[in-house]
Short mmCIF file of C-alpha atoms in Angstrom, two decimals:
data_model
loop_
_atom_site.label_atom_id
_atom_site.label_comp_id
_atom_site.label_asym_id
_atom_site.label_seq_id
_atom_site.Cartn_x
_atom_site.Cartn_y
_atom_site.Cartn_z
CA MET Q 27 -0.03 0.10 -0.14
CA GLU Q 28 2.75 2.34 -0.36
CA SER Q 29 2.14 4.11 -3.62
CA VAL Q 30 -1.27 5.17 -2.48
CA THR Q 31 -1.52 9.05 -1.84
CA SER Q 32 -3.63 11.49 -0.02
CA THR Q 33 -3.31 13.89 -2.15
CA VAL Q 34 -6.54 15.48 -3.55
CA LEU Q 35 -6.71 14.43 -7.06
CA THR Q 36 -9.35 17.05 -7.98
CA SER Q 37 -7.76 20.46 -10.00
CA ARG Q 38 -7.95 24.25 -8.09
CA ALA Q 39 -10.16 26.27 -9.51
CA THR Q 40 -8.71 29.05 -12.24
CA THR Q 41 -9.43 32.38 -9.96
CA PRO Q 42 -9.00 32.66 -6.61
CA ALA Q 43 -12.31 32.79 -4.05
CA ILE Q 44 -12.44 37.02 -3.93
CA ASN Q 45 -14.67 39.43 -2.45
CA ARG Q 46 -17.26 40.79 -4.79
CA PRO Q 47 -17.47 44.96 -4.22
CA ASN Q 48 -21.13 45.07 -2.65
CA SER Q 49 -23.16 46.55 -6.12
CA VAL Q 50 -24.69 48.50 -2.79
CA ALA Q 51 -22.21 50.57 -1.57
CA VAL Q 52 -20.63 50.34 -5.41
CA GLY Q 53 -24.26 51.92 -6.58
CA THR Q 54 -24.43 54.95 -3.32
CA ILE Q 55 -20.94 56.00 -4.19
CA VAL Q 56 -21.77 56.80 -7.90
CA TRP Q 57 -25.21 58.28 -7.04
CA LEU Q 58 -23.35 60.40 -4.89
CA GLY Q 59 -21.13 61.51 -7.15
CA SER Q 60 -24.22 62.37 -9.11
CA GLU Q 61 -25.46 64.77 -5.86
CA VAL Q 62 -21.14 65.95 -6.32
CA MET Q 63 -22.72 67.36 -9.92
CA PHE Q 64 -26.36 69.03 -8.37
CA PHE Q 65 -24.80 70.86 -5.95
CA ALA Q 66 -22.26 72.00 -8.30
CA GLY Q 67 -25.27 73.82 -10.26
CA LEU Q 68 -26.00 75.11 -7.03
CA PHE Q 69 -22.32 76.59 -6.02
CA ALA Q 70 -22.44 77.75 -9.75
CA ILE Q 71 -25.79 80.17 -8.70
CA TYR Q 72 -24.35 81.50 -5.57
CA PHE Q 73 -20.72 82.44 -6.96
CA THR Q 74 -22.34 83.93 -10.55
CA LEU Q 75 -24.81 86.16 -8.53
CA ARG Q 76 -22.24 87.24 -5.86
CA SER Q 77 -19.59 88.11 -8.90
CA THR Q 78 -22.62 90.68 -10.92
CA SER Q 79 -23.32 92.18 -7.47
CA PRO Q 80 -20.67 92.52 -5.29
CA ASP Q 81 -22.36 95.27 -2.85
CA LEU Q 82 -25.56 93.62 -2.41
CA TRP Q 83 -23.48 90.74 -1.39
CA ALA Q 84 -21.18 93.36 0.70
CA ALA Q 85 -23.84 94.46 2.52
CA SER Q 86 -26.16 91.12 2.93
CA THR Q 87 -23.43 88.86 4.55
CA GLU Q 88 -23.03 91.36 7.37
CA LYS Q 89 -26.13 90.14 8.56
CA LEU Q 90 -24.43 86.88 9.10
CA ASN Q 91 -24.39 85.05 12.23
CA VAL Q 92 -21.39 83.84 11.91
CA PRO Q 93 -20.34 82.56 15.31
CA PHE Q 94 -23.90 80.70 15.49
CA ALA Q 95 -23.11 78.86 11.97
CA THR Q 96 -19.75 77.88 13.01
CA ILE Q 97 -21.04 76.68 16.32
CA ASN Q 98 -23.92 74.44 14.03
CA THR Q 99 -21.40 72.64 11.27
CA ILE Q 100 -19.40 72.06 14.23
CA ILE Q 101 -22.48 70.22 15.71
CA LEU Q 102 -22.84 68.23 12.50
CA VAL Q 103 -18.92 67.21 11.69
CA ILE Q 104 -19.54 65.57 15.55
CA SER Q 105 -22.42 64.03 13.95
CA SER Q 106 -20.56 62.08 11.37
CA PHE Q 107 -18.21 60.98 14.15
CA TRP Q 108 -21.21 59.36 15.72
CA CYS Q 109 -22.40 58.07 12.79
CA GLN Q 110 -19.15 56.07 11.76
CA PHE Q 111 -18.99 54.96 15.51
CA GLY Q 112 -22.50 53.33 14.44
CA VAL Q 113 -20.58 52.03 11.24
CA PHE Q 114 -18.40 50.32 13.41
CA ALA Q 115 -20.14 48.80 15.36
CA ALA Q 116 -22.41 47.29 12.29
CA GLU Q 117 -19.65 46.25 11.21
CA ARG Q 118 -19.00 43.92 13.60
CA MET Q 119 -22.02 43.10 13.87
CA GLN Q 120 -23.63 44.72 17.05
CA PRO Q 121 -27.19 46.17 16.40
CA ARG Q 122 -27.82 47.04 19.88
CA ARG Q 123 -25.84 47.94 23.14
CA THR Q 124 -24.48 45.34 25.52
CA GLY Q 125 -23.82 48.14 28.22
CA TRP Q 126 -24.17 52.02 29.29
CA LYS Q 127 -20.87 52.69 28.54
CA PRO Q 128 -20.20 54.56 25.10
CA THR Q 129 -17.57 51.17 24.04
CA GLN Q 130 -20.68 48.57 24.68
CA TRP Q 131 -23.08 50.77 22.40
CA GLY Q 132 -24.52 49.59 19.40
CA MET Q 133 -24.75 50.72 16.02
CA VAL Q 134 -28.67 51.75 17.21
CA GLU Q 135 -27.65 53.88 20.12
CA TRP Q 136 -24.81 55.08 17.87
CA PHE Q 137 -27.53 55.97 15.29
CA PHE Q 138 -29.96 57.57 17.75
CA LEU Q 139 -26.64 60.16 18.75
CA THR Q 140 -26.11 61.20 15.53
CA TYR Q 141 -29.86 61.61 14.63
CA ALA Q 142 -30.22 64.06 17.71
CA PHE Q 143 -26.81 66.63 16.32
CA GLY Q 144 -28.23 65.88 12.76
CA ALA Q 145 -31.65 67.04 13.87
CA ILE Q 146 -29.87 69.72 16.45
CA PHE Q 147 -28.69 71.19 12.74
CA VAL Q 148 -31.56 70.98 10.87
CA ALA Q 149 -33.49 73.09 13.92
CA GLY Q 150 -30.21 75.66 14.53
CA GLN Q 151 -30.96 75.94 9.86
CA VAL Q 152 -34.58 77.45 10.80
CA TRP Q 153 -33.84 79.54 13.87
CA GLU Q 154 -31.38 81.32 11.70
CA TYR Q 155 -33.57 81.29 8.90
CA ALA Q 156 -36.20 82.88 10.75
CA THR Q 157 -33.65 85.43 12.44
CA LEU Q 158 -32.48 86.74 8.84
CA VAL Q 159 -36.17 86.77 7.74
CA SER Q 160 -36.50 88.78 10.17
CA GLU Q 161 -34.14 91.06 8.91
CA HIS Q 162 -35.94 90.87 5.81
CA VAL Q 163 -33.28 88.61 3.75
CA THR Q 164 -35.97 86.76 2.31
CA LEU Q 165 -36.05 83.28 -0.32
CA SER Q 166 -37.69 86.83 -2.98
CA SER Q 167 -36.68 89.74 -1.56
CA ASP Q 168 -32.90 89.51 -3.29
CA ALA Q 169 -30.27 87.71 -5.27
CA TYR Q 170 -28.54 87.28 -1.96
CA GLY Q 171 -31.94 85.35 -0.29
CA SER Q 172 -32.28 83.23 -2.76
CA ALA Q 173 -28.91 82.16 -3.42
CA PHE Q 174 -28.49 81.72 0.50
CA TYR Q 175 -32.17 79.61 0.57
CA LEU Q 176 -31.27 77.58 -3.05
CA THR Q 177 -28.14 76.77 -1.34
CA THR Q 178 -28.34 76.53 2.16
CA GLY Q 179 -32.16 75.34 1.87
CA PHE Q 180 -31.35 72.26 -0.77
CA HIS Q 181 -28.14 71.06 2.05
CA ALA Q 182 -30.81 70.96 4.76
CA LEU Q 183 -33.15 69.41 2.59
CA HIS Q 184 -30.47 66.82 2.49
CA VAL Q 185 -29.81 66.04 6.17
CA THR Q 186 -34.13 65.74 6.30
CA GLY Q 187 -33.72 62.65 4.14
CA GLY Q 188 -30.43 61.61 6.01
CA LEU Q 189 -32.21 61.75 9.47
CA ILE Q 190 -35.49 60.18 7.92
CA ALA Q 191 -32.82 56.97 6.33
CA PHE Q 192 -31.85 56.83 9.80
CA LEU Q 193 -35.00 55.93 11.01
CA LEU Q 194 -35.31 53.30 8.60
CA VAL Q 195 -31.94 51.80 8.84
CA ILE Q 196 -32.43 51.74 12.59
CA GLY Q 197 -36.32 50.22 11.83
CA ARG Q 198 -34.44 47.58 10.28
CA VAL Q 199 -32.38 46.57 13.26
CA PHE Q 200 -36.17 46.46 15.39
CA ALA Q 201 -37.68 44.12 12.23
CA VAL Q 202 -35.36 41.67 11.91
CA LYS Q 203 -34.17 38.45 14.85
CA ASN Q 204 -30.63 38.46 13.22
CA PHE Q 205 -28.42 41.02 12.95
CA GLY Q 206 -27.15 40.59 9.07
CA HIS Q 207 -24.49 41.91 6.14
CA LYS Q 208 -28.06 42.89 4.80
CA GLU Q 209 -28.44 45.33 7.62
CA ALA Q 210 -25.30 46.20 8.07
CA THR Q 211 -25.08 47.26 4.13
CA SER Q 212 -27.66 49.46 4.46
CA ALA Q 213 -26.29 51.24 7.62
CA ILE Q 214 -23.08 51.64 6.09
CA VAL Q 215 -24.65 53.45 3.16
CA VAL Q 216 -26.63 55.48 4.82
CA SER Q 217 -23.83 56.63 6.13
CA TYR Q 218 -21.44 57.03 3.23
CA TYR Q 219 -24.64 59.54 2.33
CA TRP Q 220 -24.13 61.70 5.95
CA HIS Q 221 -20.60 61.85 5.48
CA PHE Q 222 -21.01 63.19 2.24
CA VAL Q 223 -23.51 65.62 3.27
CA ASP Q 224 -21.16 66.57 6.04
CA VAL Q 225 -18.43 67.37 3.97
CA VAL Q 226 -21.14 69.43 0.92
CA TRP Q 227 -21.39 71.52 4.40
CA ILE Q 228 -17.88 72.54 5.37
CA GLY Q 229 -17.78 73.02 1.36
CA LEU Q 230 -21.08 75.77 1.83
CA PHE Q 231 -20.25 77.13 4.98
CA LEU Q 232 -16.67 77.84 3.51
CA VAL Q 233 -17.90 79.95 0.74
CA ILE Q 234 -21.31 81.83 2.47
CA TYR Q 235 -19.45 82.08 6.14
CA VAL Q 236 -15.65 82.57 5.63
CA LEU Q 237 -15.52 83.40 1.93
CA LYS Q 238 -18.28 85.91 2.23
CA MET K 1 -11.90 47.04 -11.48
CA ARG K 2 -8.29 48.15 -11.56
CA VAL K 3 -8.72 50.11 -15.10
CA ASN K 4 -12.01 51.07 -13.75
CA ALA K 5 -10.26 53.34 -11.44
CA VAL K 6 -7.39 54.61 -13.95
CA LEU K 7 -10.31 55.79 -16.52
CA LEU K 8 -11.76 57.85 -14.05
CA TRP K 9 -8.50 59.22 -12.59
CA VAL K 10 -7.17 60.09 -16.19
CA LEU K 11 -11.18 61.82 -16.16
CA SER K 12 -10.57 63.62 -13.03
CA VAL K 13 -6.98 65.43 -13.96
CA PHE K 14 -8.87 66.11 -17.50
CA PHE K 15 -11.44 67.65 -15.68
CA LEU K 16 -8.55 69.45 -13.08
CA LEU K 17 -7.17 70.73 -16.03
CA SER K 18 -9.76 71.72 -18.14
CA ALA K 19 -11.59 74.10 -15.06
CA ALA K 20 -7.64 75.50 -14.51
CA VAL K 21 -7.30 76.75 -18.34
CA TYR K 22 -11.47 78.13 -18.19
CA GLY K 23 -10.89 79.56 -15.33
CA PHE K 24 -7.72 81.02 -16.39
CA TRP K 25 -9.55 82.10 -20.57
CA THR K 26 -12.56 83.40 -18.99
CA TRP K 27 -10.44 85.97 -16.67
CA LEU K 28 -7.91 86.96 -19.25
CA ASP K 29 -10.58 87.70 -21.19
CA SER K 30 -12.97 89.68 -18.92
CA GLY K 31 -11.80 93.24 -19.53
CA ASP K 32 -11.93 95.41 -16.87
CA ASP K 33 -14.03 93.90 -14.21
CA GLN K 34 -11.32 91.00 -14.01
CA ARG K 35 -13.46 87.96 -13.00
CA ILE K 36 -14.02 84.37 -13.73
CA GLU K 37 -16.85 83.08 -14.95
CA ALA K 38 -18.10 80.85 -12.00
CA VAL K 39 -20.17 78.48 -13.88
CA GLY K 40 -18.14 77.01 -16.00
CA THR K 41 -15.00 76.67 -13.53
CA ILE K 42 -16.89 75.27 -10.82
CA GLY K 43 -18.94 73.09 -12.94
CA MET K 44 -15.47 71.37 -14.55
CA PHE K 45 -13.87 71.44 -11.26
CA LEU K 46 -16.70 69.59 -9.31
CA CYS K 47 -16.52 66.88 -12.88
CA ALA K 48 -12.72 66.31 -11.11
CA VAL K 49 -14.13 65.96 -7.87
CA LEU K 50 -17.14 63.62 -9.04
CA ALA K 51 -14.60 61.95 -10.78
CA ALA K 52 -11.63 60.72 -8.44
CA PHE K 53 -14.83 60.23 -5.69
CA ILE K 54 -15.62 57.73 -7.76
CA ALA K 55 -11.82 56.56 -8.91
CA PHE K 56 -10.64 56.52 -4.90
CA TYR K 57 -13.77 53.97 -3.81
CA VAL K 58 -13.22 52.07 -6.61
CA GLY K 59 -9.59 51.48 -5.92
CA ARG K 60 -10.12 50.96 -2.59
CA VAL K 61 -12.65 48.51 -3.46
CA HIS K 62 -9.86 46.88 -5.59
CA SER K 63 -7.49 47.27 -2.90
CA ALA K 64 -9.87 44.96 -0.40
CA GLN K 65 -11.08 42.60 -2.94
CA GLY K 66 -7.96 40.45 -2.62
CA GLY K 67 -7.94 39.87 -6.63
CA GLU K 68 -9.49 40.42 -10.16
CA LEU K 69 -13.23 39.98 -10.59
CA PRO K 70 -13.66 36.97 -12.82
CA GLU K 71 -14.16 39.50 -16.13
CA ASP K 72 -11.10 41.03 -15.43
CA ARG K 73 -9.23 37.81 -16.36
CA LEU K 74 -8.64 36.29 -19.72
CA ASP K 75 -7.81 33.20 -18.48
CA ALA K 76 -11.95 32.86 -16.55
CA ASN K 77 -14.52 30.70 -16.91
CA ILE K 78 -18.56 31.99 -17.69
CA ASP K 79 -19.03 30.15 -14.04
CA ASP K 80 -16.12 31.81 -12.30
CA GLY K 81 -18.38 34.43 -12.32
CA ASP K 82 -21.85 33.27 -10.88
CA ALA K 83 -21.69 33.60 -7.76
CA GLU K 84 -23.64 35.80 -5.45
CA LEU K 85 -23.66 39.22 -6.58
CA GLY K 86 -26.64 40.40 -4.24
CA PHE K 87 -30.37 40.97 -3.76
CA PHE K 88 -32.66 41.81 -6.61
CA SER K 89 -36.17 42.77 -6.14
CA PRO K 90 -37.67 40.09 -8.36
CA TRP K 91 -41.26 42.88 -8.78
CA SER K 92 -42.39 45.47 -6.81
CA TRP K 93 -45.34 47.57 -6.55
CA TRP K 94 -43.63 50.06 -4.42
CA PRO K 95 -41.57 51.82 -6.16
CA LEU K 96 -44.39 53.25 -9.15
CA LEU K 97 -46.50 53.84 -5.67
CA LEU K 98 -43.49 55.88 -4.69
CA GLY K 99 -42.92 57.63 -7.59
CA ALA K 100 -46.64 58.50 -7.84
CA SER K 101 -47.17 59.58 -4.87
CA VAL K 102 -43.36 62.00 -4.17
CA ALA K 103 -45.24 63.48 -8.12
CA VAL K 104 -48.57 64.17 -6.68
CA SER K 105 -46.65 65.59 -3.37
CA PHE K 106 -44.73 68.42 -5.94
CA LEU K 107 -47.91 68.39 -7.89
CA GLY K 108 -49.93 70.61 -4.93
CA LEU K 109 -46.40 72.26 -4.97
CA ALA K 110 -47.13 73.82 -8.03
CA VAL K 111 -51.15 73.60 -7.89
CA GLY K 112 -52.39 73.74 -5.20
CA PHE K 113 -50.92 73.51 -1.24
CA TRP K 114 -53.68 71.29 0.29
CA LEU K 115 -52.88 68.63 -2.54
CA THR K 116 -49.40 68.12 -1.24
CA TYR K 117 -50.74 67.27 2.57
CA CYS K 118 -52.34 64.21 1.52
CA ALA K 119 -49.70 63.58 -0.77
CA VAL K 120 -47.20 63.39 2.35
CA GLY K 121 -49.42 60.84 3.57
CA LEU K 122 -48.83 58.22 0.60
CA VAL K 123 -45.33 58.81 0.83
CA LEU K 124 -44.47 57.68 4.01
CA ILE K 125 -46.62 55.13 3.46
CA SER K 126 -45.18 54.09 0.18
CA LEU K 127 -41.29 54.71 1.39
CA VAL K 128 -41.93 52.62 4.36
CA GLY K 129 -43.87 50.13 2.29
CA TRP K 130 -41.05 50.12 -0.18
CA VAL K 131 -38.18 49.82 2.84
CA TYR K 132 -39.70 47.21 4.26
CA GLU K 133 -40.61 45.27 1.69
CA TYR K 134 -38.71 42.13 2.27
CA TYR K 135 -38.85 42.03 6.36
CA ARG K 136 -42.49 41.51 6.25
CA GLY K 137 -44.61 38.20 5.58
CA LEU K 138 -43.15 35.92 4.27
CA PHE K 139 -39.54 37.72 4.50
CA ALA K 140 -40.01 37.87 7.84
CA ARG K 141 -36.67 36.88 9.70
#
């Protein structure tokens, strides 16, 4: 029996096992690319009107409450960090907390915290709009008002959409008995969207409140 | 995937150069008021951002997948690519209902705001129905 071999005789597959790209994640990124171009249009509106009426811009940007907007911006940026901690929890397949310490939190707790910070940001925007309207900067008052409310307003709508998406993703966790890759994927793509909206706001903040 | 990433990086560099040349040219051509034409410059610059953004992500995905996909290999067989690609809904009424209810809510903005109040309810129902379609009934897990 010396000549008997235990080597497996079946041939190896031609291609090695590879991780196929997640089509949901790649699709989300391509869609966010199209969102870049949507905001490109808004930035183009803003800069064109700014270059045609510099005096109006000089007078209107005086009315902006820059410290308030800075704090609001910081709140939105922090919410992105909470969101990322939620993604880390989703990636270790931990939907809920195992204790009260933040290191033991699951995706749901981090996403609720992100939601709270995002909601504070939108509420701050509403307060800022109300103040500006009382100072006679409205959507139809002049070119500055149109440009300001179009750019920041469409951004605020995106943030609101992101808040709804967080609720739907949290709802999916409560809808299943076992948290799986499908739920983790939806958490990750919502985080992509949230980070994107956050970066767009940093761009808008620099253009509207810093560059004026 | 590597080719996809390289193509998008090339596109990104192209748009970046276009934006720079266009911005400079319109500044030269603007006469006394010396301003850059914003629409084209921003449009082309953000086209560069668009391409770089997708290129970066595709590059990350490529380096994480640990090898080339069967469709990128000349020596692969058809059945090497028949692994599970993801979940695809075979059919669904929800996207149709969602699209229709969003259309009605925007119609309300144009013709009479009362219509939007009704449509928002429809949007909520169809959005939740669409997101949770494969979480209910036979698909509950």
